[in-house]
Short mmCIF file of C-alpha atoms in Angstrom, two decimals:
data_model
loop_
_atom_site.label_atom_id
_atom_site.label_comp_id
_atom_site.label_asym_id
_atom_site.label_seq_id
_atom_site.Cartn_x
_atom_site.Cartn_y
_atom_site.Cartn_z
CA MET B 21 0.00 0.00 0.00
CA VAL B 22 1.44 3.35 -1.06
CA SER B 23 1.82 5.93 1.71
CA LEU B 24 0.36 9.34 0.98
CA ARG B 25 2.50 11.09 3.58
CA THR B 26 4.63 13.89 2.25
CA PRO B 27 7.34 16.05 3.83
CA GLN B 28 4.92 18.96 3.61
CA SER B 29 2.25 17.15 5.62
CA ASP B 30 4.79 16.19 8.28
CA ALA B 31 5.94 19.79 8.49
CA VAL B 32 2.34 20.96 8.91
CA LYS B 33 1.84 18.49 11.79
CA VAL B 34 5.03 19.70 13.46
CA LEU B 35 3.81 23.28 13.24
CA ARG B 36 0.34 22.39 14.46
CA GLY B 37 1.71 20.74 17.60
CA PRO B 38 3.06 23.92 19.23
CA ALA B 39 0.02 25.86 18.01
CA ARG B 40 -2.33 23.40 19.72
CA ARG B 41 -0.27 23.49 22.89
CA ARG B 42 -0.39 27.28 22.92
CA LYS B 43 -4.14 27.15 22.35
CA SER B 44 -4.52 24.66 25.19
CA ARG B 45 -2.42 26.80 27.53
CA GLY B 46 -4.45 29.84 26.56
CA ARG B 47 -7.69 28.06 27.42
CA THR B 48 -6.26 26.85 30.72
CA ASN B 49 -5.06 30.33 31.66
CA ALA B 50 -8.43 31.83 30.73
CA GLN B 51 -10.22 29.18 32.79
CA VAL B 52 -8.04 29.85 35.82
CA ALA B 53 -8.45 33.61 35.42
CA VAL B 54 -12.24 33.38 35.23
CA ALA B 55 -12.38 31.02 38.22
CA LEU B 56 -10.14 33.29 40.30
CA ALA B 57 -12.19 36.34 39.36
CA VAL B 58 -15.42 34.64 40.50
CA ILE B 59 -13.86 33.41 43.75
CA VAL B 60 -12.27 36.77 44.58
CA PHE B 61 -15.55 38.53 43.83
CA PHE B 62 -17.54 36.40 46.27
CA VAL B 63 -14.81 36.47 48.92
CA LEU B 64 -14.62 40.28 48.79
CA LEU B 65 -18.41 40.49 48.79
CA SER B 66 -18.51 38.40 51.96
CA VAL B 67 -15.70 40.28 53.67
CA LEU B 68 -17.31 43.62 52.88
CA ALA B 69 -20.81 42.42 53.78
CA PRO B 70 -21.42 45.18 56.38
CA LEU B 71 -20.69 47.79 53.72
CA VAL B 72 -22.23 46.07 50.70
CA ALA B 73 -25.43 44.52 52.02
CA PRO B 74 -28.31 46.99 51.70
CA TYR B 75 -30.17 45.68 54.78
CA ASP B 76 -29.69 43.74 57.98
CA PRO B 77 -29.88 40.08 56.80
CA ASN B 78 -32.08 39.12 59.76
CA ALA B 79 -34.44 42.12 59.62
CA ALA B 80 -37.91 40.69 59.01
CA ASP B 81 -41.05 42.50 57.91
CA GLY B 82 -44.18 40.41 57.40
CA SER B 83 -45.74 43.07 55.17
CA LEU B 84 -42.92 42.70 52.66
CA LYS B 85 -42.79 38.92 52.28
CA TYR B 86 -42.40 37.34 48.85
CA LEU B 87 -41.69 40.55 47.00
CA PRO B 88 -40.61 39.50 43.49
CA PRO B 89 -37.15 40.25 42.08
CA GLY B 90 -36.80 43.79 40.84
CA SER B 91 -39.07 45.27 43.51
CA PRO B 92 -38.09 48.80 44.62
CA GLY B 93 -35.38 48.53 47.24
CA HIS B 94 -35.16 44.74 46.94
CA LEU B 95 -33.25 43.76 43.81
CA LEU B 96 -33.63 39.99 44.34
CA GLY B 97 -36.90 40.14 46.23
CA THR B 98 -37.69 39.01 49.78
CA ASP B 99 -38.28 35.66 51.48
CA GLU B 100 -41.14 34.25 53.55
CA GLN B 101 -40.28 36.54 56.49
CA GLY B 102 -39.83 39.66 54.41
CA ARG B 103 -36.03 39.56 54.66
CA ASP B 104 -34.00 40.93 51.78
CA ILE B 105 -32.60 38.00 49.75
CA LEU B 106 -29.63 39.95 48.39
CA SER B 107 -28.51 40.93 51.89
CA ARG B 108 -28.80 37.35 53.11
CA LEU B 109 -26.81 36.09 50.13
CA VAL B 110 -24.02 38.56 50.84
CA TRP B 111 -23.87 37.69 54.53
CA GLY B 112 -24.41 33.99 53.86
CA GLY B 113 -21.14 33.84 51.96
CA ARG B 114 -19.28 34.54 55.19
CA THR B 115 -20.65 31.39 56.77
CA SER B 116 -20.52 29.07 53.76
CA LEU B 117 -17.07 30.07 52.52
CA VAL B 118 -15.46 30.08 55.98
CA ILE B 119 -16.83 26.61 56.72
CA ALA B 120 -15.59 25.29 53.37
CA PHE B 121 -12.12 26.85 53.70
CA ILE B 122 -11.55 25.67 57.27
CA SER B 123 -12.88 22.19 56.56
CA VAL B 124 -10.86 21.65 53.40
CA THR B 125 -7.68 23.03 54.99
CA LEU B 126 -7.98 20.65 57.93
CA SER B 127 -8.90 17.73 55.65
CA THR B 128 -6.00 18.40 53.29
CA LEU B 129 -3.44 18.75 56.06
CA LEU B 130 -4.61 15.66 57.96
CA GLY B 131 -5.13 13.50 54.88
CA SER B 132 -1.77 14.50 53.39
CA ALA B 133 0.05 13.83 56.68
CA LEU B 134 -1.48 10.35 56.91
CA ALA B 135 -0.64 9.66 53.27
CA LEU B 136 2.99 10.75 53.64
CA LEU B 137 3.40 8.68 56.80
CA ALA B 138 1.77 5.61 55.26
CA GLY B 139 3.74 5.94 52.04
CA PHE B 140 7.13 5.91 53.79
CA SER B 141 6.43 3.61 56.73
CA GLY B 142 6.77 -0.11 57.07
CA ASP B 143 4.07 -2.53 56.01
CA ARG B 144 2.48 -2.69 59.47
CA VAL B 145 2.16 1.06 59.99
CA SER B 146 1.16 1.67 56.39
CA GLY B 147 -1.40 -1.13 56.50
CA ALA B 148 -2.89 0.12 59.77
CA ILE B 149 -3.25 3.66 58.44
CA MET B 150 -4.81 2.67 55.14
CA ARG B 151 -7.18 0.13 56.73
CA THR B 152 -8.35 2.91 59.06
CA ILE B 153 -8.96 5.04 55.99
CA ASP B 154 -10.98 2.19 54.47
CA VAL B 155 -13.12 2.02 57.62
CA MET B 156 -13.79 5.75 57.36
CA PHE B 157 -14.93 5.20 53.78
CA ALA B 158 -17.52 2.69 55.01
CA PHE B 159 -19.33 5.12 57.32
CA PRO B 160 -22.28 7.05 55.82
CA VAL B 161 -21.36 10.70 56.26
CA ILE B 162 -24.92 11.85 56.92
CA VAL B 163 -25.22 9.34 59.76
CA VAL B 164 -21.95 10.62 61.23
CA ALA B 165 -23.19 14.21 60.93
CA VAL B 166 -26.48 13.36 62.64
CA ALA B 167 -24.63 11.55 65.46
CA LEU B 168 -22.34 14.54 65.97
CA ALA B 169 -25.35 16.87 65.99
CA VAL B 170 -26.95 14.76 68.72
CA ILE B 171 -23.75 14.77 70.79
CA LEU B 172 -22.55 18.35 70.21
CA GLY B 173 -25.74 20.04 69.10
CA PRO B 174 -26.32 21.33 65.55
CA GLY B 175 -24.08 24.14 64.38
CA THR B 176 -20.93 25.10 62.53
CA PRO B 177 -18.57 22.74 64.46
CA VAL B 178 -20.71 19.76 63.42
CA VAL B 179 -20.55 20.75 59.75
CA ILE B 180 -16.77 21.19 59.89
CA ALA B 181 -16.27 17.86 61.70
CA ALA B 182 -18.53 16.02 59.24
CA ILE B 183 -16.75 17.51 56.21
CA VAL B 184 -13.32 16.62 57.64
CA PHE B 185 -14.47 13.07 58.34
CA ALA B 186 -15.82 12.76 54.79
CA SER B 187 -12.85 14.37 53.03
CA VAL B 188 -9.81 12.90 54.79
CA PRO B 189 -10.13 9.41 53.22
CA TYR B 190 -10.28 10.84 49.70
CA VAL B 191 -7.32 13.15 50.25
CA ALA B 192 -5.30 10.36 51.88
CA ARG B 193 -5.99 7.91 49.05
CA VAL B 194 -5.04 10.34 46.28
CA ILE B 195 -1.86 11.60 47.97
CA PHE B 196 -0.87 8.09 49.11
CA ALA B 197 -0.86 6.89 45.51
CA GLU B 198 1.32 9.85 44.50
CA VAL B 199 3.72 9.28 47.41
CA LYS B 200 4.10 5.60 46.54
CA GLN B 201 4.87 6.56 42.97
CA GLN B 202 7.48 9.09 44.06
CA ARG B 203 9.03 6.61 46.47
CA GLY B 204 10.09 4.39 43.59
CA ARG B 205 11.83 7.20 41.73
CA GLU B 206 15.61 7.23 41.32
CA TYR B 207 16.12 10.50 43.17
CA VAL B 208 14.57 9.00 46.32
CA GLU B 209 16.65 5.84 46.09
CA ALA B 210 19.78 7.93 45.53
CA SER B 211 19.00 10.08 48.58
CA ILE B 212 18.48 6.99 50.74
CA SER B 213 21.67 5.38 49.47
CA LEU B 214 23.59 8.52 50.44
CA GLY B 215 22.42 8.10 54.03
CA ALA B 216 19.53 10.58 54.19
CA GLY B 217 17.18 9.96 57.11
CA PHE B 218 13.46 9.29 57.05
CA SER B 219 12.40 12.88 57.74
CA SER B 220 14.97 14.30 55.34
CA VAL B 221 13.78 12.17 52.42
CA LEU B 222 10.15 12.75 53.27
CA PHE B 223 10.19 16.53 53.70
CA ARG B 224 13.09 17.57 51.45
CA GLU B 225 12.67 15.18 48.56
CA VAL B 226 9.12 13.78 48.37
CA LEU B 227 6.95 16.56 49.78
CA PRO B 228 8.13 19.24 47.29
CA ASN B 229 7.23 16.86 44.46
CA VAL B 230 3.71 16.11 45.70
CA ILE B 231 2.81 19.56 47.04
CA GLY B 232 1.37 20.45 43.63
CA GLN B 233 -1.07 17.54 43.77
CA ILE B 234 -2.03 18.48 47.33
CA VAL B 235 -2.81 22.07 46.32
CA VAL B 236 -4.71 20.97 43.22
CA TYR B 237 -6.83 18.38 45.00
CA GLY B 238 -7.50 20.65 47.97
CA THR B 239 -8.60 23.49 45.70
CA GLY B 240 -10.93 21.25 43.72
CA LEU B 241 -12.35 19.89 46.95
CA VAL B 242 -13.58 23.30 48.14
CA GLY B 243 -16.36 23.44 45.55
CA GLY B 244 -17.75 20.06 46.52
CA MET B 245 -17.56 20.87 50.21
CA ILE B 246 -19.52 24.10 49.72
CA VAL B 247 -22.30 21.99 48.21
CA PHE B 248 -21.99 19.40 50.97
CA SER B 249 -22.05 21.95 53.79
CA SER B 250 -25.07 23.58 52.15
CA SER B 251 -26.86 20.22 52.12
CA LEU B 252 -26.13 19.71 55.83
CA SER B 253 -27.47 23.16 56.63
CA ALA B 254 -30.51 22.39 54.50
CA LEU B 255 -31.13 19.29 56.64
CA GLY B 256 -31.05 21.42 59.79
CA ILE B 257 -27.78 19.89 61.04
CA GLY B 258 -25.53 22.82 60.29
CA VAL B 259 -25.88 26.55 60.71
CA GLN B 260 -28.96 27.43 62.71
CA PRO B 261 -31.43 30.26 62.04
CA PRO B 262 -31.56 33.16 61.87
CA THR B 263 -27.89 33.13 60.71
CA ALA B 264 -27.70 33.64 56.96
CA ASP B 265 -26.31 30.61 55.14
CA TRP B 266 -26.65 29.58 51.50
CA GLY B 267 -27.69 26.02 52.33
CA ARG B 268 -30.36 27.06 54.79
CA MET B 269 -31.64 29.64 52.31
CA ILE B 270 -32.06 26.87 49.74
CA SER B 271 -33.86 24.70 52.29
CA GLU B 272 -36.22 27.48 53.33
CA GLY B 273 -36.86 28.44 49.71
CA ALA B 274 -37.58 24.84 48.69
CA LYS B 275 -40.55 24.77 51.07
CA VAL B 276 -42.32 27.53 49.17
CA ILE B 277 -41.50 26.54 45.58
CA ILE B 278 -44.88 24.85 45.24
CA SER B 279 -46.54 28.19 45.95
CA GLY B 280 -44.80 29.73 42.93
CA ASN B 281 -42.08 31.65 44.77
CA ILE B 282 -39.25 29.86 42.97
CA PHE B 283 -36.83 32.78 43.27
CA VAL B 284 -36.44 32.29 47.05
CA ALA B 285 -34.50 29.06 46.46
CA LEU B 286 -33.28 29.85 42.94
CA PHE B 287 -30.84 32.65 43.77
CA PRO B 288 -28.93 30.90 46.60
CA GLY B 289 -28.88 27.73 44.49
CA LEU B 290 -27.33 29.62 41.58
CA VAL B 291 -24.73 31.18 43.88
CA VAL B 292 -23.71 27.77 45.26
CA LEU B 293 -23.53 26.40 41.71
CA VAL B 294 -21.36 29.26 40.42
CA VAL B 295 -18.94 29.25 43.37
CA ALA B 296 -18.59 25.45 43.37
CA LEU B 297 -18.01 25.46 39.61
CA ALA B 298 -15.38 28.21 39.96
CA PHE B 299 -13.39 26.16 42.48
CA ASN B 300 -13.65 23.08 40.28
CA TRP B 301 -12.39 25.08 37.31
CA LEU B 302 -9.55 26.45 39.40
CA GLY B 303 -8.54 22.96 40.52
CA ASP B 304 -8.70 21.66 36.95
CA GLY B 305 -6.61 24.56 35.68
CA LEU B 306 -4.01 24.18 38.42
CA ARG B 307 -3.75 20.48 37.60
CA ASP B 308 -2.61 21.41 34.09
CA VAL B 309 -0.19 23.99 35.47
CA PHE B 310 1.41 21.73 38.09
CA ASP B 311 1.50 18.59 35.96
CA PRO B 312 2.53 19.37 32.36
CA ASN B 313 2.48 15.63 31.51
CA LYS B 314 -1.29 15.61 31.98
CA ARG B 315 -2.05 18.65 29.91
CA ARG B 316 -4.78 17.88 27.43
CA ILE B 317 -4.31 18.86 23.82
CA ARG B 318 -7.61 20.40 22.83
CA ALA B 319 -8.39 20.66 19.20
#
């Protein structure tokens, strides 16, 4: 069979390769920039809530309940108690974002520490750690959250504890696989053969090479944990009224959807969706930045 390949076609493919890579990098950079812009916007909005919010988020007025979006003085309308939805969204970001950040930070630190220890320990210690992680996987998170709420009482600490319990196994599994892969690399074996100690190899050699994966996975985890914390608040386990929280706003709005007041749940739901998507985009973009070998060539 005669080949139709020509030197010109090969040259075109060679030129297209760098062009596609530049296009892929451009898309990744744009994705990260958009995600960061969205995240920074909501963080600043939450930090500046006392200055930005037009009303007290807990100020109720029965005569103003269920005002539709666009009503004078209430851009996004009011809820079943006559509270301004926009003000509650602004203040609710303080609760939802703080819970997500604290929970993911604790989960990432604890899960990564367990993974590093298991990856460089003997079979007994490594097996004990990873079997404990497997047991944590087996527990239904909602049941754990309910049990904690019964013991400690519903509130922010319960949400944080439940998220940490749910997230640590996933973080540990992902980082453990990366640590085991790095352990078999030549630079680690060379360091050990030169007499480097356990802590020296772990913190000077391995940790710098897995820190990118830790940052990427932790960043991507924030979006999912915002959704999860919102679901716990919606179940009444998390943040208690009258504190503004995106999850509780969705729960309260869902009760009145059947009456036609869809906007009460719609706006907080959209905010959770946008913020969670922004963190997922950021994590996906950082994955391409930290790991060039996994960069996708997009046509």
